[in-house]
CSV table of C-alpha atoms and ligand atoms in Angstrom, one decimal:
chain,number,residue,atom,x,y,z
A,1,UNK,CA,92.2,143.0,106.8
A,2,UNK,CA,89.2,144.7,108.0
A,3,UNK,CA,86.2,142.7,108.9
A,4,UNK,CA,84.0,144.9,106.5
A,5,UNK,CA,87.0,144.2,103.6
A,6,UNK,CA,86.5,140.6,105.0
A,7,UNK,CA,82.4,141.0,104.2
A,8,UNK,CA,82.3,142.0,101.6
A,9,UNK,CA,85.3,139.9,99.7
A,10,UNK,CA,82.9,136.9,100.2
A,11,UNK,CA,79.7,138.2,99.7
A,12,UNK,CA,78.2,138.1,103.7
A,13,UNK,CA,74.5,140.2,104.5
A,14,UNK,CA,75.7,140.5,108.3
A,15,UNK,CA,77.6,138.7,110.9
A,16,UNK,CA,76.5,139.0,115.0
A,17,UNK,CA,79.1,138.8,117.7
A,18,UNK,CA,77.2,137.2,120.6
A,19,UNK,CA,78.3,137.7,124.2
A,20,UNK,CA,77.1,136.5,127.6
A,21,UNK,CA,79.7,136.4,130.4
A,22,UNK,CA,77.3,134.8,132.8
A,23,UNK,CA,77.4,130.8,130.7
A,24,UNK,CA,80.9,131.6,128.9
A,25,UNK,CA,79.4,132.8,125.7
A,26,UNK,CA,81.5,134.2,122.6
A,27,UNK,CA,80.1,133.4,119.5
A,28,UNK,CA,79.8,134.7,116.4
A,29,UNK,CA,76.8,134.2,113.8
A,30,UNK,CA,77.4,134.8,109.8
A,31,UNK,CA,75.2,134.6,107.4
A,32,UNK,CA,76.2,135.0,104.3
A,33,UNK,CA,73.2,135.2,101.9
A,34,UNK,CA,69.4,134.7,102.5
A,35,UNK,CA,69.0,135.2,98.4
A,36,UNK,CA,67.3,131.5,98.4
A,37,UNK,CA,65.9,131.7,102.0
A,38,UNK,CA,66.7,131.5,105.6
A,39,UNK,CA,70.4,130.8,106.4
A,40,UNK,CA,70.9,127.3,107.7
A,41,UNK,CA,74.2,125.7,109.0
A,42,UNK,CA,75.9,123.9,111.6
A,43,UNK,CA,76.7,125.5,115.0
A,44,UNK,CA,80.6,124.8,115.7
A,45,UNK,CA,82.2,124.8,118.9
A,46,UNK,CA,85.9,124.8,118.8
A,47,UNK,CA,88.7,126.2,120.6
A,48,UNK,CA,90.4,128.8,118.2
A,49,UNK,CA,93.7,130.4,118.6
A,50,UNK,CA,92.4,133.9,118.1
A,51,UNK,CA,89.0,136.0,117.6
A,52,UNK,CA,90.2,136.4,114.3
A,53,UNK,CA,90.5,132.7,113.6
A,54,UNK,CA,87.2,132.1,114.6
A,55,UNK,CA,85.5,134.5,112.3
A,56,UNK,CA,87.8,133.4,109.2
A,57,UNK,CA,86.2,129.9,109.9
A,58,UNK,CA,82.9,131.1,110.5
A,59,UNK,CA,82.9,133.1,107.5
A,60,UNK,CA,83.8,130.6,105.3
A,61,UNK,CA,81.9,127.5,106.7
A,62,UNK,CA,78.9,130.0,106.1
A,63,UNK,CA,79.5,131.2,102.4
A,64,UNK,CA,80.4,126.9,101.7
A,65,UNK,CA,76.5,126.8,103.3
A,66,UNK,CA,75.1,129.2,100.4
A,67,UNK,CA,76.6,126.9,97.5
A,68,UNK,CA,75.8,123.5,98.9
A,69,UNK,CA,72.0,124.4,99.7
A,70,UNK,CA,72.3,126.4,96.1
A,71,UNK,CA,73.1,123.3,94.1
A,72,UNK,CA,71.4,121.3,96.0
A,73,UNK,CA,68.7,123.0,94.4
A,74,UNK,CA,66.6,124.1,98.1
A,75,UNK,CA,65.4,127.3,99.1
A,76,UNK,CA,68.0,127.4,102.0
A,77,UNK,CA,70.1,130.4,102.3
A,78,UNK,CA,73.7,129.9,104.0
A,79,UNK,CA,74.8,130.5,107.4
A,80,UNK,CA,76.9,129.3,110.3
A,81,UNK,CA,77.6,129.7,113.8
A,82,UNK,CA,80.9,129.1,116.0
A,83,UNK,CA,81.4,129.1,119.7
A,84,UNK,CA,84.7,129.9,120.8
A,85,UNK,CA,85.8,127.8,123.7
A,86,UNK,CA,86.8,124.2,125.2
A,87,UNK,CA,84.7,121.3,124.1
A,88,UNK,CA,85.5,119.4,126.9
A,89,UNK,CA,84.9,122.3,129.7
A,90,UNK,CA,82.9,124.9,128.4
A,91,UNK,CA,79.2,122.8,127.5
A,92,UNK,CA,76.1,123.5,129.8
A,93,UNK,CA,72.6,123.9,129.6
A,94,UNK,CA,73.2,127.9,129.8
A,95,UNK,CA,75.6,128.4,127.1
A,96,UNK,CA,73.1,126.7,124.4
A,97,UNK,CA,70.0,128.3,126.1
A,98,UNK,CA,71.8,131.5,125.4
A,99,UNK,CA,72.8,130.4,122.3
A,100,UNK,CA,69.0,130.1,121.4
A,101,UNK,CA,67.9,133.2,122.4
A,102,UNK,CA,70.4,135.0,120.1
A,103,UNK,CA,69.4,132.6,117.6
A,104,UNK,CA,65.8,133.9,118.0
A,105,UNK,CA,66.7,136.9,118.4
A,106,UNK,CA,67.4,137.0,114.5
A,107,UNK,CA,63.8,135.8,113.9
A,108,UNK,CA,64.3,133.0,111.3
A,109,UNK,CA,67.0,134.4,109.2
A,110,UNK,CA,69.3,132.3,110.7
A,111,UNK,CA,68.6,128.6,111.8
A,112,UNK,CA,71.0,126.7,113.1
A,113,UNK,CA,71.9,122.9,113.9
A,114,UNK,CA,74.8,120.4,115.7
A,115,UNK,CA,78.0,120.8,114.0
A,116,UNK,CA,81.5,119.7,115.0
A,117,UNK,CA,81.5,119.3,118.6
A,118,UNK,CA,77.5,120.0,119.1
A,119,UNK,CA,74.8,117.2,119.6
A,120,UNK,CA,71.5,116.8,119.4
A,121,UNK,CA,71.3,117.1,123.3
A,122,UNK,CA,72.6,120.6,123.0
A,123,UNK,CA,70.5,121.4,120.2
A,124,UNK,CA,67.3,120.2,122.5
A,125,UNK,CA,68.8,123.1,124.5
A,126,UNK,CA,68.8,125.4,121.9
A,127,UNK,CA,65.1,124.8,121.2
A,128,UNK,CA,63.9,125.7,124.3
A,129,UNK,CA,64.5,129.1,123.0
A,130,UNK,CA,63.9,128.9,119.5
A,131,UNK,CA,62.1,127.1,116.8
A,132,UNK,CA,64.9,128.2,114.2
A,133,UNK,CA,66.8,124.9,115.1
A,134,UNK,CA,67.1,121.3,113.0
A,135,UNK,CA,68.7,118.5,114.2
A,136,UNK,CA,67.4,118.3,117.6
A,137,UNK,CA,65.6,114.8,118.7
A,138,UNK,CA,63.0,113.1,117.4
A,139,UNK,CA,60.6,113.3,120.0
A,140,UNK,CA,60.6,117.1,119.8
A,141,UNK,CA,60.1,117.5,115.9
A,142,UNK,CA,63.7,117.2,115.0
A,143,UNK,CA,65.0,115.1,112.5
A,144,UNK,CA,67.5,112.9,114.5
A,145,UNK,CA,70.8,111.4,112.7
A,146,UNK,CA,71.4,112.5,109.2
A,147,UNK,CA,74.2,110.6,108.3
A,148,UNK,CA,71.9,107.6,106.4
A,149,UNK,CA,70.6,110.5,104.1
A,150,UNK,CA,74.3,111.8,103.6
A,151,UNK,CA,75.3,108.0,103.2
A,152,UNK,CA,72.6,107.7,100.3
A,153,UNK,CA,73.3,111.0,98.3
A,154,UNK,CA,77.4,109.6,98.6
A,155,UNK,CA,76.2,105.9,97.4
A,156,UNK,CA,73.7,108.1,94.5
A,157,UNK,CA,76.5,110.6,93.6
A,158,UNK,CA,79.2,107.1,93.3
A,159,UNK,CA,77.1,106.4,91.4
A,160,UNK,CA,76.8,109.0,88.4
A,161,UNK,CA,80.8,109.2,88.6
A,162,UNK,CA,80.5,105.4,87.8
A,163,UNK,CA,78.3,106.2,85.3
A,164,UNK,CA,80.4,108.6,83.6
A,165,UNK,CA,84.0,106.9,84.0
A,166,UNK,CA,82.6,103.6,82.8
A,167,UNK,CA,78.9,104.1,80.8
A,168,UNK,CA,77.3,102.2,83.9
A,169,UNK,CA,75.9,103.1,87.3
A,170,UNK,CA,76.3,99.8,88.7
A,171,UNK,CA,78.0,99.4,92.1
A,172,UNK,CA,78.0,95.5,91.8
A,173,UNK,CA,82.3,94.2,91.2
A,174,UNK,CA,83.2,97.7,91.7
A,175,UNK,CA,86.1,98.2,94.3
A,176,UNK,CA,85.3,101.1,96.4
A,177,UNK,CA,87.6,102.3,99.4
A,178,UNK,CA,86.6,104.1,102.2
A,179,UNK,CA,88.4,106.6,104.6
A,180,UNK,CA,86.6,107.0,108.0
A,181,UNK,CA,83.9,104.4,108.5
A,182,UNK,CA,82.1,106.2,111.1
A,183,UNK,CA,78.5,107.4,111.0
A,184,UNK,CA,78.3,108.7,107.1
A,185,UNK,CA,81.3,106.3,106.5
A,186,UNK,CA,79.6,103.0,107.7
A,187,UNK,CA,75.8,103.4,105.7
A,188,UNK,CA,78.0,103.9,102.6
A,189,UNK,CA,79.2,100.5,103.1
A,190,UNK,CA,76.4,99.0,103.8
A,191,UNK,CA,74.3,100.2,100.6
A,192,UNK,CA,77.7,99.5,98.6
A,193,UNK,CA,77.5,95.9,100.0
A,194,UNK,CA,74.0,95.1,99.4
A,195,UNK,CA,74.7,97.1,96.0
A,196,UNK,CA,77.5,93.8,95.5
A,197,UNK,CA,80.5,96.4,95.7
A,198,UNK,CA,84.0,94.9,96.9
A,199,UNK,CA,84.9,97.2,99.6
A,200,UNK,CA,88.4,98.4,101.3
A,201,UNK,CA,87.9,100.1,104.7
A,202,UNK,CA,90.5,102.4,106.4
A,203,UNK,CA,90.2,104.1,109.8
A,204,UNK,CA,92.1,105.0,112.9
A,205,UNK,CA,89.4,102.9,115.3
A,206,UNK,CA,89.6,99.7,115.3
A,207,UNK,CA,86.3,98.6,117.1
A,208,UNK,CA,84.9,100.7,113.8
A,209,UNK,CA,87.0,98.7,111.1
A,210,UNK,CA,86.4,95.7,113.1
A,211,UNK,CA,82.1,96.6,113.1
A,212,UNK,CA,82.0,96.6,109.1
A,213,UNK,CA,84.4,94.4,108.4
A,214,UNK,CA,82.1,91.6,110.4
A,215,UNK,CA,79.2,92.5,109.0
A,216,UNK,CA,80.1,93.9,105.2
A,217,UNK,CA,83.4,91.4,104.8
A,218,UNK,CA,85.6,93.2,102.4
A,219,UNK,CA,89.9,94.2,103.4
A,220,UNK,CA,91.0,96.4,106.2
A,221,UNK,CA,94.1,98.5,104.7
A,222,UNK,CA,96.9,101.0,105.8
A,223,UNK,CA,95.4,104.9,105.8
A,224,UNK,CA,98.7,104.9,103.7
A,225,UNK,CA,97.1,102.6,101.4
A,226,UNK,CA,94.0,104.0,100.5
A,227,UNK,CA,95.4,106.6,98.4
A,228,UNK,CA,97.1,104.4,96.0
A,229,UNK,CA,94.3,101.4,96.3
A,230,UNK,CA,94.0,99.5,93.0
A,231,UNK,CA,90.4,100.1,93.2
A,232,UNK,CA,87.6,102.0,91.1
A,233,UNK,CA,86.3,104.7,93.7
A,234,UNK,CA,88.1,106.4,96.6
A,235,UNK,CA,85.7,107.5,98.9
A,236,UNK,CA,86.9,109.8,101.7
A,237,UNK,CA,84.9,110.0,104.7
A,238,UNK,CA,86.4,110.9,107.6
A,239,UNK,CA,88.4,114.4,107.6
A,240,UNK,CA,89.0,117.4,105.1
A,241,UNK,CA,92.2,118.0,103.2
A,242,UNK,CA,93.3,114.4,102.5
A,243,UNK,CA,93.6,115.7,98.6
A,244,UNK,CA,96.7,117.3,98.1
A,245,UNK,CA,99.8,117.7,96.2
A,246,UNK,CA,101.4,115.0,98.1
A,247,UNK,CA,98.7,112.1,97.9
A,248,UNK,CA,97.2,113.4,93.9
A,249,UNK,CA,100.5,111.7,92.6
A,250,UNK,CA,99.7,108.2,94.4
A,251,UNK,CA,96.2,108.0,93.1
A,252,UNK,CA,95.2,105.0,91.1
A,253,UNK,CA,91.3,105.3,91.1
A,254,UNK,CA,89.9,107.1,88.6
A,255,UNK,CA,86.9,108.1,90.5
A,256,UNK,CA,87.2,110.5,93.8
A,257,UNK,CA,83.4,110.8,95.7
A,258,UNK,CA,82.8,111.0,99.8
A,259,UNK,CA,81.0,112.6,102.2
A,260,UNK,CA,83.9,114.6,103.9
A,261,UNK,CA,83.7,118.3,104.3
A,262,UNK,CA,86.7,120.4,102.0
A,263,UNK,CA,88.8,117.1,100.8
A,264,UNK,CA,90.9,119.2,98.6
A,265,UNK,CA,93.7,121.1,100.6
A,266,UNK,CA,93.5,124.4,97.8
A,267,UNK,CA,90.0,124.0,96.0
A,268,UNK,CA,92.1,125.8,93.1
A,269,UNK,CA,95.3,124.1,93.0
A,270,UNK,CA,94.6,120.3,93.9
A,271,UNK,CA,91.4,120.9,91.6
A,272,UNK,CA,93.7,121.5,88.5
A,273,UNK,CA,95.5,118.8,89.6
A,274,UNK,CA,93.5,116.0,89.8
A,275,UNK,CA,91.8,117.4,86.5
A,276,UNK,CA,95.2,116.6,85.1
A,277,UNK,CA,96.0,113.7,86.6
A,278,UNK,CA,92.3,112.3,84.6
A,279,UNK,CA,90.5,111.7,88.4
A,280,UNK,CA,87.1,112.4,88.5
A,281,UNK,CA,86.4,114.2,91.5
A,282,UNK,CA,82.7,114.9,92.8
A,283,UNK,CA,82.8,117.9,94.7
A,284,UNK,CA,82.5,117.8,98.3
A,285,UNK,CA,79.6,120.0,99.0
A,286,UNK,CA,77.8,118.2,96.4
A,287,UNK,CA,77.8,115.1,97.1
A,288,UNK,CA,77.2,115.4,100.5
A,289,UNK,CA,74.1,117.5,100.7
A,290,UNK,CA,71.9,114.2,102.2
A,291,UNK,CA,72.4,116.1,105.4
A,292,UNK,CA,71.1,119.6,104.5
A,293,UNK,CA,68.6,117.9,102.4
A,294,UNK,CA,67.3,115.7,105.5
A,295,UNK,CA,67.1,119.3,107.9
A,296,UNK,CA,65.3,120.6,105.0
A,297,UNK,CA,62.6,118.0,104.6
A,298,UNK,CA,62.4,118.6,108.9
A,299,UNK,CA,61.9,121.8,108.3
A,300,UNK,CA,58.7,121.7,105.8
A,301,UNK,CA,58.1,118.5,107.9
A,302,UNK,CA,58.1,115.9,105.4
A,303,UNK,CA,58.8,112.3,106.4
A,304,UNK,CA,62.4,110.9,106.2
A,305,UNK,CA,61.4,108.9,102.8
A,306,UNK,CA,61.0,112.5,101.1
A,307,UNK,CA,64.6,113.1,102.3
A,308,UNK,CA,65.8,109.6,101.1
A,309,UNK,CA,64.1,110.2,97.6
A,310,UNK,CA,65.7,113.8,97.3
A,311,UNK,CA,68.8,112.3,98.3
A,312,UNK,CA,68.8,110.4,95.2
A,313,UNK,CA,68.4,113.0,92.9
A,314,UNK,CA,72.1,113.5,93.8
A,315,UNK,CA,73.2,111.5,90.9
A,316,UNK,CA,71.5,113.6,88.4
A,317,UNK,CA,73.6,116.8,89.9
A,318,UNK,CA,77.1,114.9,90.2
A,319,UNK,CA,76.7,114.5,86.3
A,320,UNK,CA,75.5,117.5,85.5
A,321,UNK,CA,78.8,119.1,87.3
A,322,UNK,CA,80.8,116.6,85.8
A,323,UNK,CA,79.1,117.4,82.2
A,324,UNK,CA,79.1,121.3,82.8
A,325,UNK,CA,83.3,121.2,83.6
A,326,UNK,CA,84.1,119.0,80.8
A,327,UNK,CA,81.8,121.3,78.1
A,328,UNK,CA,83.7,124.5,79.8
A,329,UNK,CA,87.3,123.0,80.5
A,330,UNK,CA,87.4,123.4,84.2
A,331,UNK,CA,87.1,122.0,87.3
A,332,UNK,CA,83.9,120.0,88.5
A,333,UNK,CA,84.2,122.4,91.7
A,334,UNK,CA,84.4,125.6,89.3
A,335,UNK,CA,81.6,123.8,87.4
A,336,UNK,CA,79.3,123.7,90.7
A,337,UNK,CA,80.3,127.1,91.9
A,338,UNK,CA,78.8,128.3,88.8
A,339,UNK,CA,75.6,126.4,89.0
A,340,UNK,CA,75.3,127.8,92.4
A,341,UNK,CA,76.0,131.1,91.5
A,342,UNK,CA,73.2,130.7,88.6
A,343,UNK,CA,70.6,130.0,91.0
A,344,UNK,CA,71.0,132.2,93.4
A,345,UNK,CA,71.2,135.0,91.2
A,346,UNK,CA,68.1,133.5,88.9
A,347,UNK,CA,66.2,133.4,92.0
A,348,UNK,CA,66.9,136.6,93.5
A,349,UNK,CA,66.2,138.2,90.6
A,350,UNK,CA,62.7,136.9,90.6
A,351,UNK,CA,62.1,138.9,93.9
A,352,UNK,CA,62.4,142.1,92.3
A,353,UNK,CA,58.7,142.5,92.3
A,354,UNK,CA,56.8,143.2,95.6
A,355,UNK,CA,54.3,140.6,96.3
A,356,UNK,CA,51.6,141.7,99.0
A,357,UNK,CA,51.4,138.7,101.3
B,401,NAD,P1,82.2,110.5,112.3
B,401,NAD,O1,83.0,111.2,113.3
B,401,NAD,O2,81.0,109.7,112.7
B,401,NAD,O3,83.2,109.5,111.4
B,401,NAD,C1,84.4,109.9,111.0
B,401,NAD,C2,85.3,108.6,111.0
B,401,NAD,O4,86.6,108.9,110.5
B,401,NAD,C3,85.5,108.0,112.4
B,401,NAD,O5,85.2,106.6,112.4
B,401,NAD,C4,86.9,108.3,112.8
B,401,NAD,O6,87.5,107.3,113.6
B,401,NAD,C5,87.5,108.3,111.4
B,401,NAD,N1,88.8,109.0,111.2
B,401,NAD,C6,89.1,110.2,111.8
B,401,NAD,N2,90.3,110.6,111.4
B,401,NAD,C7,90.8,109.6,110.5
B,401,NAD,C8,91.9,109.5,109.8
B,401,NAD,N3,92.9,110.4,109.8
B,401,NAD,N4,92.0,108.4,109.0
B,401,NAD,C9,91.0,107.5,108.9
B,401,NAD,N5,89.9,107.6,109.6
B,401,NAD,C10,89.8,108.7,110.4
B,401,NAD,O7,81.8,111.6,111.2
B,401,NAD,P2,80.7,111.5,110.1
B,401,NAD,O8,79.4,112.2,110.6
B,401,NAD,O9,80.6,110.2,109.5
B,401,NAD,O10,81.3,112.5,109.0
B,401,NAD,C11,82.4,112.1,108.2
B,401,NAD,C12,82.7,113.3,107.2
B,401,NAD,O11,81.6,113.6,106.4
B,401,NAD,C13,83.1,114.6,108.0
B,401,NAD,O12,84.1,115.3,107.2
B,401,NAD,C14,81.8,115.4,108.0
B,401,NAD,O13,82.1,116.8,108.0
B,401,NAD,C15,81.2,115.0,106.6
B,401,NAD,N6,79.8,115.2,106.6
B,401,NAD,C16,79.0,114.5,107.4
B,401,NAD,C17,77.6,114.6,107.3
B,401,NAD,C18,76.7,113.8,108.2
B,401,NAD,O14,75.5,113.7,107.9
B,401,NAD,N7,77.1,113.2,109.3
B,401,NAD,C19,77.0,115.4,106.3
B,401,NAD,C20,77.9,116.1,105.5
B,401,NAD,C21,79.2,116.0,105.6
């Protein structure tokens, strides 16, 4: 397929190859829509097979940007970056400098932050050439970690599933597992804890299952296990795809909700399914927003209690996804994807008229 077919199948405004031989730089920037405001999203530095690869992901990751700021209910376009190349060879203070200067090169329509394989260091070196970067440190402005705010929109959007499933909210005898007790993955057990939750804890460190089981108690169990965990919630937290036509089938929770990125393998197919299978499943990009809520509130500089208190309002969103697919008959991902669509276009429309600033 063409790249201009590939545009404008999924909607993007522009996409920028970036090249500077002298630090090893080949990335590309996409954004996808600015209808809500600038494009924000995750610089990603990964090692793709092909140029082609790289833009597929870029492109996508971007357009998954629009609809998670969308319903999320910010004025926050959606964009992304990627850097293709080695993680473990290719970092240096030149290639995110450069990175920066194409960044501000775009004046604002795009801003970027750490993604998979980026840090906050590398965003510091970003923002020596551009203000249009979130997640650098503290002491320059930035916002530092997000992962409590993405812990406390998961804990808020639990929650609301609980709500639903059961007629209560309430966290306390509820048997939640979690996949991936890493940075998102250990807050959530902690508010779950002090919440009075019974907790199961998977992961493929040790030290990590080892950290929360000391200080939240709860089970260690099999990665095999947590699938078919006699428990109320799974809550996946560690890597995309773990919902698929061979784990649906071993579900027993009634209630799917975690902070990883694109849990279900085929948003289409493994949707339907665990529609059919009765699970209720809070999308991914919903649930999750803490983080783009947290780089929003650095962004109109608010402190990290505004973020927190946004956060919240998670809960009200899970239902009303949950309330808009069963009304409709369709998925709770087809039922966000509609809200975001709503928005955006609701919005954009409002900018028909020309408003002398
Ligand atoms: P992290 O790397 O700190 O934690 C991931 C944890 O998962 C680690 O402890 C790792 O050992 C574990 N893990 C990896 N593979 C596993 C496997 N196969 N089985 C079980 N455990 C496994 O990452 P994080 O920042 O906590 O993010 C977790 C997920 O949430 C990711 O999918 C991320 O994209 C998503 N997310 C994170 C944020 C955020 O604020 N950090 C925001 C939105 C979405």
């Amino acid at each position: 397929m063409s790249v201009f077919a590939e545009l404008s199948e999924l909607g993007h405004e522009q996409v920028v190859f970036c090249r500077d031989d002298s630090v090893g730089l080949r990335a590309i920037i996409a954004i996808h829509s600015t209808a809500l405001g600038p494009a924000l999203g995750g610089c990603r530095l990964y090692n793709y097979a092909t140029e082609q690869e790289a833009l597929r992901d870029v492109l996508r990751l971007s357009r998954g940007m629009t609809y998670k700021a969308a319903v999320a209910g910010l004025d926050l376009g959606g964009g992304k970056a990627v850097i293709w190349g080695d993680p473990n060879t290719i970092k240096s203070e030149g290639l995110f400098r450069s990175l920066g200067r194409f960044v501000d090169s775009l004046g604002g329509r795009y801003i970027t932050a750490e993604d998979m394989n980026t840090t906050v260091e590398d965003m510091n070196f970003v923002h020596r050439e551009t203000e249009h970067v979130t997640g650098h440190s503290s002491w320059s402005g930035g916002s530092g970690d997000p992962s409590p705010v993405t812990a406390w929109g998961v804990f808020h959007g639990i929650r609301a599933c609980l709500e639903v499933v059961y007629g209560s909210p309430d966290v306390a005898g509820r048997t939640v597992a979690i996949q991936g007790v890493g940075a998102v993955g250990y807050h959530l057990a902690r508010f779950l804890h002090e919440g009075g939750a019974k907790l199961l804890f998977t992961d493929i460190s040790e030290r990590k299952l080892g950290r929360v089981a000391e200080e939240f108690g709860g089970s260690v169990i099999d990665d095999d296990d947590f699938y078919s965990a006699e428990c109320d919630v799974i809550a996946p937290c560690a890597i995309g795809g773990v919902i698929n036509e061979r784990t649906i089938p071993t579900i027993k929770a009634p209630i799917i909700a975690g902070a990883a990125n694109n849990q279900l393998a085929n948003e289409k197919v493994d949707g339907e399914a665990v529609e059919r299978a009765g699970i209720t499943y809070a999308p991914d990009y919903v649930i999750n927003a803490g983080g783009l809520i947290n780089v929003y509130s650095e962004l109109k500089r608010t402190p990290r209690e505004h973020a927190m208190a946004e956060a919240e309002n998670i809960f009200n969103t899970v239902k009303a996804v949950i309330n808009r697919a069963k009304t409709s008959g369709i998925t709770t991902t087809e039922a966000s994807n509609a809200l975001a669509e709503a928005r955006i276009e609701q919005v954009a429309r409002l900018q028909r008229f020309h408003l002398p600033r």
